[in-house]
CSV table of C-alpha atoms in Angstrom, one decimal:
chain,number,residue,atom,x,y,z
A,1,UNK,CA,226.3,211.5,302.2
A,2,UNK,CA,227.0,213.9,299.7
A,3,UNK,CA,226.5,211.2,296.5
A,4,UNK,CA,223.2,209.2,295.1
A,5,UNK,CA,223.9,205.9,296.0
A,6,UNK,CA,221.1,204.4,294.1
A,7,UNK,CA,221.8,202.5,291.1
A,8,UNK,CA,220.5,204.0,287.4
A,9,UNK,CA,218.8,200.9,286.2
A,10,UNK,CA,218.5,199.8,282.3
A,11,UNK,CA,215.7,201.0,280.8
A,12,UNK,CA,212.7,198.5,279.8
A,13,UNK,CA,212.5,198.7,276.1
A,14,UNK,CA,210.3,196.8,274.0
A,15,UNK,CA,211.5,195.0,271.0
A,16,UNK,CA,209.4,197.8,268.5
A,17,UNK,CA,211.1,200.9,269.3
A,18,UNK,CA,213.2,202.2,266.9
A,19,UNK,CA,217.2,201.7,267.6
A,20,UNK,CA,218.2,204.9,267.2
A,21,UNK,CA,215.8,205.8,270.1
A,22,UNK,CA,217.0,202.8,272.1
A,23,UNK,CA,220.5,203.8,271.7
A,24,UNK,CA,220.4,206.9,272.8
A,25,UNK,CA,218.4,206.1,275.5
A,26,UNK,CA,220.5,203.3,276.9
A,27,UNK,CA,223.4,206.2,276.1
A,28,UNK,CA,221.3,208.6,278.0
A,29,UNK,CA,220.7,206.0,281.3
A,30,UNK,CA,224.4,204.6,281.3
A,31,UNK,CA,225.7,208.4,282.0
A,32,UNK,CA,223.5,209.5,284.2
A,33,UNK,CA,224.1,206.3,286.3
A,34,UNK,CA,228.4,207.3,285.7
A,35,UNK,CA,227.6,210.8,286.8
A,36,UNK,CA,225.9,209.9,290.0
A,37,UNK,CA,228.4,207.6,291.0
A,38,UNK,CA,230.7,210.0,290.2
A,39,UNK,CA,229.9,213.2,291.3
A,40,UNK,CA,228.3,215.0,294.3
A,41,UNK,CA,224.9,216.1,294.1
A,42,UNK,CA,226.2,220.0,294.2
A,43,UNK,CA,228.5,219.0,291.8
A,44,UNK,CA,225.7,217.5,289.6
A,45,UNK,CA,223.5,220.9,290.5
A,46,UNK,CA,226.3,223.1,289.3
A,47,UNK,CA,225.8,225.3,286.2
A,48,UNK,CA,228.4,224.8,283.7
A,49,UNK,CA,227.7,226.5,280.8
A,50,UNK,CA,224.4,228.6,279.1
A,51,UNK,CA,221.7,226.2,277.1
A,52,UNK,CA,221.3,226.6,273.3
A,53,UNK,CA,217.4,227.2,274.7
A,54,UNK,CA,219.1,230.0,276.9
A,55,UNK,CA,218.7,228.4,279.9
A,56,UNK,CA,222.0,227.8,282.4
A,57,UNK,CA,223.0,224.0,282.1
A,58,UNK,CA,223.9,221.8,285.1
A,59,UNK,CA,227.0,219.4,285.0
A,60,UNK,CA,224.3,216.5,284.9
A,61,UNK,CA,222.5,218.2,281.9
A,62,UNK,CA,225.6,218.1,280.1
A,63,UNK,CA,227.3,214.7,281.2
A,64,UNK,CA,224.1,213.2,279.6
A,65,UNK,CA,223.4,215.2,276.4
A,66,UNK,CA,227.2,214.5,275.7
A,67,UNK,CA,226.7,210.7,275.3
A,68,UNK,CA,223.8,211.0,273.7
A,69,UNK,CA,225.0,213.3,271.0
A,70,UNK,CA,227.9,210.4,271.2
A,71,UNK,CA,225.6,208.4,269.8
A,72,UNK,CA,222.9,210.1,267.2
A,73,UNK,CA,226.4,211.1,265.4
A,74,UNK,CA,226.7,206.8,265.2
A,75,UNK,CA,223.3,206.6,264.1
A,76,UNK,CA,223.5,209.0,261.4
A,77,UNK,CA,220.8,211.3,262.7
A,78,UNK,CA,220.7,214.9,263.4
A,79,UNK,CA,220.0,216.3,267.1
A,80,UNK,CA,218.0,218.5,268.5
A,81,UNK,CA,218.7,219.3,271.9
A,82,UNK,CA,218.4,221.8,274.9
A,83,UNK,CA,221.7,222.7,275.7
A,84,UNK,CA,223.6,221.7,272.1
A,85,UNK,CA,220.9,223.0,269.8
A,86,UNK,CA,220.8,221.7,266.8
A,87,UNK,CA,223.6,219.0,265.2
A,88,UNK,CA,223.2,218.5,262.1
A,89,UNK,CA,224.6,214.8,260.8
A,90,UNK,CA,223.6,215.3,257.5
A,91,UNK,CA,220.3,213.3,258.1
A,92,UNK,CA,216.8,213.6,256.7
A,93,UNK,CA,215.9,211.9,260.8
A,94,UNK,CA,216.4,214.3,263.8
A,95,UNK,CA,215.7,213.0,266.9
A,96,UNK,CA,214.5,215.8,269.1
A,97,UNK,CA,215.7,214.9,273.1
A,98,UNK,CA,215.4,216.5,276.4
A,99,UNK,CA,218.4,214.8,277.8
A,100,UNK,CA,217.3,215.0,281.8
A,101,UNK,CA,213.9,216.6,282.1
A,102,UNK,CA,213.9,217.4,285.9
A,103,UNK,CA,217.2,218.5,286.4
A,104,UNK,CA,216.9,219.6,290.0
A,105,UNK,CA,215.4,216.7,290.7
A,106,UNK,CA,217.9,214.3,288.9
A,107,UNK,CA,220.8,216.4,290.5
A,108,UNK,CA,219.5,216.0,294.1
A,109,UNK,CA,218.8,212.4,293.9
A,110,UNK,CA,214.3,213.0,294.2
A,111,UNK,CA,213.7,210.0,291.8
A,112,UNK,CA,211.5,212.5,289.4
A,113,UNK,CA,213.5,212.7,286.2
A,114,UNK,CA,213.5,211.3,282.8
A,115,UNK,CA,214.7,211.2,278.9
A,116,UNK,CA,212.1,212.1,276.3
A,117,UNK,CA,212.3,211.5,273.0
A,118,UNK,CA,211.0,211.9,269.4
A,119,UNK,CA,212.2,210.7,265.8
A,120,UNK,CA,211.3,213.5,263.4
A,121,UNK,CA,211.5,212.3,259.8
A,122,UNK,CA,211.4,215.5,257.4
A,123,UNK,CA,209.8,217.8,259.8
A,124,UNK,CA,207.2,215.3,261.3
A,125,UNK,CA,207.4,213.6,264.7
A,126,UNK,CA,206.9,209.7,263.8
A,127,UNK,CA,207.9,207.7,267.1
A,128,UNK,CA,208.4,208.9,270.6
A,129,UNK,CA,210.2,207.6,273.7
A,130,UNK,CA,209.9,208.7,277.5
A,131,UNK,CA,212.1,206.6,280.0
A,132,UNK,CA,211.3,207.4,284.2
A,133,UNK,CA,215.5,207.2,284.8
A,134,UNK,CA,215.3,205.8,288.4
A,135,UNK,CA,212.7,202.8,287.7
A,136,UNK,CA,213.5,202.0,284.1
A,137,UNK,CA,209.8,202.4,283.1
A,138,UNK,CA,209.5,203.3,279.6
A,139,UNK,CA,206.4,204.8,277.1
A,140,UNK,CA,206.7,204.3,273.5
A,141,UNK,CA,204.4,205.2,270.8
A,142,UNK,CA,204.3,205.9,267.0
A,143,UNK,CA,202.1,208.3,265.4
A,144,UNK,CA,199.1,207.6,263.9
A,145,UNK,CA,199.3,203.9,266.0
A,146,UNK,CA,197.1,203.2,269.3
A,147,UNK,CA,200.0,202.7,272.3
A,148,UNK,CA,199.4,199.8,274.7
A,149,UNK,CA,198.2,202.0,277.6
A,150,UNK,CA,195.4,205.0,277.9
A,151,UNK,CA,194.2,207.7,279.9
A,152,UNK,CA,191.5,207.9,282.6
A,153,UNK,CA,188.8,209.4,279.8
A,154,UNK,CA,187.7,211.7,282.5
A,155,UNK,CA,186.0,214.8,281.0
A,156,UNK,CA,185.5,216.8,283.3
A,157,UNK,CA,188.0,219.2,285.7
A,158,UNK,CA,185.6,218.8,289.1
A,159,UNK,CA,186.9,215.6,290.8
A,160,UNK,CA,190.2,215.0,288.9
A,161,UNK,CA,193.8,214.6,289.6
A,162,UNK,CA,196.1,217.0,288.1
A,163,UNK,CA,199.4,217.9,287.8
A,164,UNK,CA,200.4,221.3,287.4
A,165,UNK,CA,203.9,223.1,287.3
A,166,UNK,CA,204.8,225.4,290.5
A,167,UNK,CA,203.0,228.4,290.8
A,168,UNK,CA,205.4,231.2,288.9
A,169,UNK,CA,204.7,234.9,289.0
A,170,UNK,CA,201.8,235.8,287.0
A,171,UNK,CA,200.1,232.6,287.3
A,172,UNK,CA,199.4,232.1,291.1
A,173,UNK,CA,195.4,233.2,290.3
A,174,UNK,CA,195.0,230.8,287.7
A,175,UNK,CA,197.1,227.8,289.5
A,176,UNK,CA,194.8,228.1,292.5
A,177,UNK,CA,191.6,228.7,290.5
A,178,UNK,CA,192.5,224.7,288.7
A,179,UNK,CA,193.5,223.8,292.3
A,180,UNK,CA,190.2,224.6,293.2
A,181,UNK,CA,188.4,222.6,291.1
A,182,UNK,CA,190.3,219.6,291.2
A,183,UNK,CA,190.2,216.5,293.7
A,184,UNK,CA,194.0,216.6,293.8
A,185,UNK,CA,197.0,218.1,292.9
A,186,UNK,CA,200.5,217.0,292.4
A,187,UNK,CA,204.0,219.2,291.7
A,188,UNK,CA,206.2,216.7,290.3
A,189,UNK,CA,208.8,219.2,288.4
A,190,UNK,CA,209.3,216.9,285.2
A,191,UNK,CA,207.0,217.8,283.0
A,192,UNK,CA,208.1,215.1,280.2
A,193,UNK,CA,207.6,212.5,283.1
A,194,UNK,CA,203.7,213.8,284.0
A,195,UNK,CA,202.6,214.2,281.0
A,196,UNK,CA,203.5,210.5,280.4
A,197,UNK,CA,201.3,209.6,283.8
A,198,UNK,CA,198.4,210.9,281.9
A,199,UNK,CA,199.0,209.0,279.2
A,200,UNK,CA,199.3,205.5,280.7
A,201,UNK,CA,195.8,207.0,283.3
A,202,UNK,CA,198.1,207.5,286.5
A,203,UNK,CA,196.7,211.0,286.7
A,204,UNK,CA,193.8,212.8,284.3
A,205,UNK,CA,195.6,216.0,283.2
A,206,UNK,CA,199.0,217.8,283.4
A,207,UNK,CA,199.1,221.6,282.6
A,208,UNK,CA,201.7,224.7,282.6
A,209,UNK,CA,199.1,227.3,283.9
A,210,UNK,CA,200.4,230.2,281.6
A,211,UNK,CA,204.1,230.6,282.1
A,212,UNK,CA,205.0,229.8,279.1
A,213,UNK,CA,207.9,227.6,280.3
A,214,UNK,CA,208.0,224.6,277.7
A,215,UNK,CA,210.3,224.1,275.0
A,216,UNK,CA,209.9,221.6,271.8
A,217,UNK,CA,211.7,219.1,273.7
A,218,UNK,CA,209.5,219.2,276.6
A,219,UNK,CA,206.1,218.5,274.6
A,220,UNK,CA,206.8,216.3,271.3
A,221,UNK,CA,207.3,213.1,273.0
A,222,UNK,CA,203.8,213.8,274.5
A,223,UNK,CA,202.7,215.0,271.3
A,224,UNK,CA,203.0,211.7,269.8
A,225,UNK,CA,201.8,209.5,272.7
A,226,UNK,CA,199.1,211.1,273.9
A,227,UNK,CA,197.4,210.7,271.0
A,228,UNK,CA,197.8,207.4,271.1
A,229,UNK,CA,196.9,206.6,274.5
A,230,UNK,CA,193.6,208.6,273.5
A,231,UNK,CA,194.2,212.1,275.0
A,232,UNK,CA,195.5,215.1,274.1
A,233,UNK,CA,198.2,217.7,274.2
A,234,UNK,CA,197.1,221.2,273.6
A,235,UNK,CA,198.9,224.9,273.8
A,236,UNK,CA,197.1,227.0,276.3
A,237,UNK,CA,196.5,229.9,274.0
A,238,UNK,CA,195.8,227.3,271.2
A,239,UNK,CA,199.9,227.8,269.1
A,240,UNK,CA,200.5,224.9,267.2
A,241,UNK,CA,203.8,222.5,268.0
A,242,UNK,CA,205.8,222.2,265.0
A,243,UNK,CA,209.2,221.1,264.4
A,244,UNK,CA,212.0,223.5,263.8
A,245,UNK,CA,215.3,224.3,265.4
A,246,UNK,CA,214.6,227.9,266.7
A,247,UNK,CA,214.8,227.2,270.8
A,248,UNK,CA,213.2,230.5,271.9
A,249,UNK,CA,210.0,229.2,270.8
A,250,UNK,CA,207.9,228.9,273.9
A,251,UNK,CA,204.3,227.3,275.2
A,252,UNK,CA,201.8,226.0,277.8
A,253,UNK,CA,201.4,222.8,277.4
A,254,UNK,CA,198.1,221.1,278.5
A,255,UNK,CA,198.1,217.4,278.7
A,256,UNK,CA,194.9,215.7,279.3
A,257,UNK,CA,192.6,212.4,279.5
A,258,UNK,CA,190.1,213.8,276.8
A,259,UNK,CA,189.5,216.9,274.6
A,260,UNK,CA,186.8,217.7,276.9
A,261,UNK,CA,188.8,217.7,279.9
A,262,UNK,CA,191.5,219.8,278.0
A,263,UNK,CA,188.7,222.2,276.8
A,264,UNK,CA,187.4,223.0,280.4
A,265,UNK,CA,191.2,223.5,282.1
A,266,UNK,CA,192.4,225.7,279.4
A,267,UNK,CA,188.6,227.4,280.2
A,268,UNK,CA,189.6,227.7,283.8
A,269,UNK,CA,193.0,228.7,283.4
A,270,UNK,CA,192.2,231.7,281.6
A,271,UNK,CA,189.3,232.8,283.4
């Protein structure tokens, strides 16, 4: 079978999230559902254009980002996005997307992939939404509010379960010295989607070990909702994450229960 046969289901929004968020999300969820009826998984893989961020873009990257772009321009709202960049709709609101974080994944029909979210309102992140495409399972939180779900509160590295990115070059040492210290590790490839299992206490940390792979897109959901699921989103080497439309901006993000627990993985990752 050279299609995903499984069904995109509608996301599970409750009644407080913003609309712009839910439309876009709904948007996001109805296309990807359309592309995989529609189209082969290597025609879903296949790069189609370059990225704004200056990555390549798959066909499913772009089938998605399209209606969602569809709809901010209905809302009113600017968009910030990995492969358009930035739209500007004349809005003091920007929502800030990653369209189909685990793009592999979401291509190849592993049910790891997910749209995240934020509403920036004059340069500040004020509500964030992460949807898990293939169950319909959705995180929402506003800033400066406590979410509905937390995190383990595990301090301490020794006898956790992480989730770290793949191993790239330069970073094996420090991926097995966090392996080695942890109970268990997990390689999800959607890091949108793991940071949000440390959020809701699935897992007690999440953590790019120095590659410097992540993008705006890929943290400020979790920058909000960690927070208010009482963890905490950090930079490896301590850069803050701040709004702005410049895509070549670049960091480690480390995701965990407690500051504690952030404190001593960033400790380990850097020797």
């Amino acid at each position: 079978m050279t299609k995903n046969p499984w069904p995109v289901p509608a996301p599970q929004l409750p009644d407080s999230v913003h609309p712009v968020l839910a439309a876009t999300v709904r948007a996001a969820a109805d296309a990807y559902g359309r592309a995989r009826r529609d189209f082969t998984r290597a025609e879903l893989r296949e790069e189609v254009a370059d990225g704004a961020d200056g990555t390549p873009t798959m066909r499913v990257d772009a089938l998605v980002e399209g209606a969602i772009a569809e709809a901010a321009a209905a809302a009113g709202v600017n968009l910030l996005s990995e492969e358009a960049g930035f739209l500007d709709n004349g809005s003091a609101a920007t929502l800030v997307v990653d369209p189909v974080d685990g793009s592999a994944n979401a291509s190849l029909g592993v049910p790891l992939s997910c749209f995240a979210g934020a509403l920036v309102v004059d340069e500040e992140p004020v509500e964030a939404l992460t949807v898990w495409f293939d169950t319909g399972r959705a995180w929402s939180a506003r800033a400066g509010e406590p979410a509905a779900f937390r995190t383990t509160g595990r301090t301490a590295l020794k006898g956790a379960s992480v989730c770290l990115m793949r191993p790239k070059r330069g970073t094996e040492d420090a991926w097995m010295r966090v392996a080695n210290q942890a109970d268990r590790i997990r390689v999800l490839c959607t890091s949108c989607l793991e940071t949000m299992l440390v959020a809701e206490g699935s897992v007690d940390a999440f953590a790019d070990p120095g590659s410097d792979t992540h993008r705006l897109m890929d943290l400020i959901a979790a920058l909000v909702t960690l927070p208010a699921a009482g963890g905490v989103l950090l930079d490896l080497h301590g850069r803050p994450l701040t709004f702005g439309p410049d895509l070549s901006r670049r960091w480690s993000g480390i995701a965990a229960a407690t500051p504690a627990l952030a404190d001593e993985l960033i400790a380990t990752i850097l020797g």
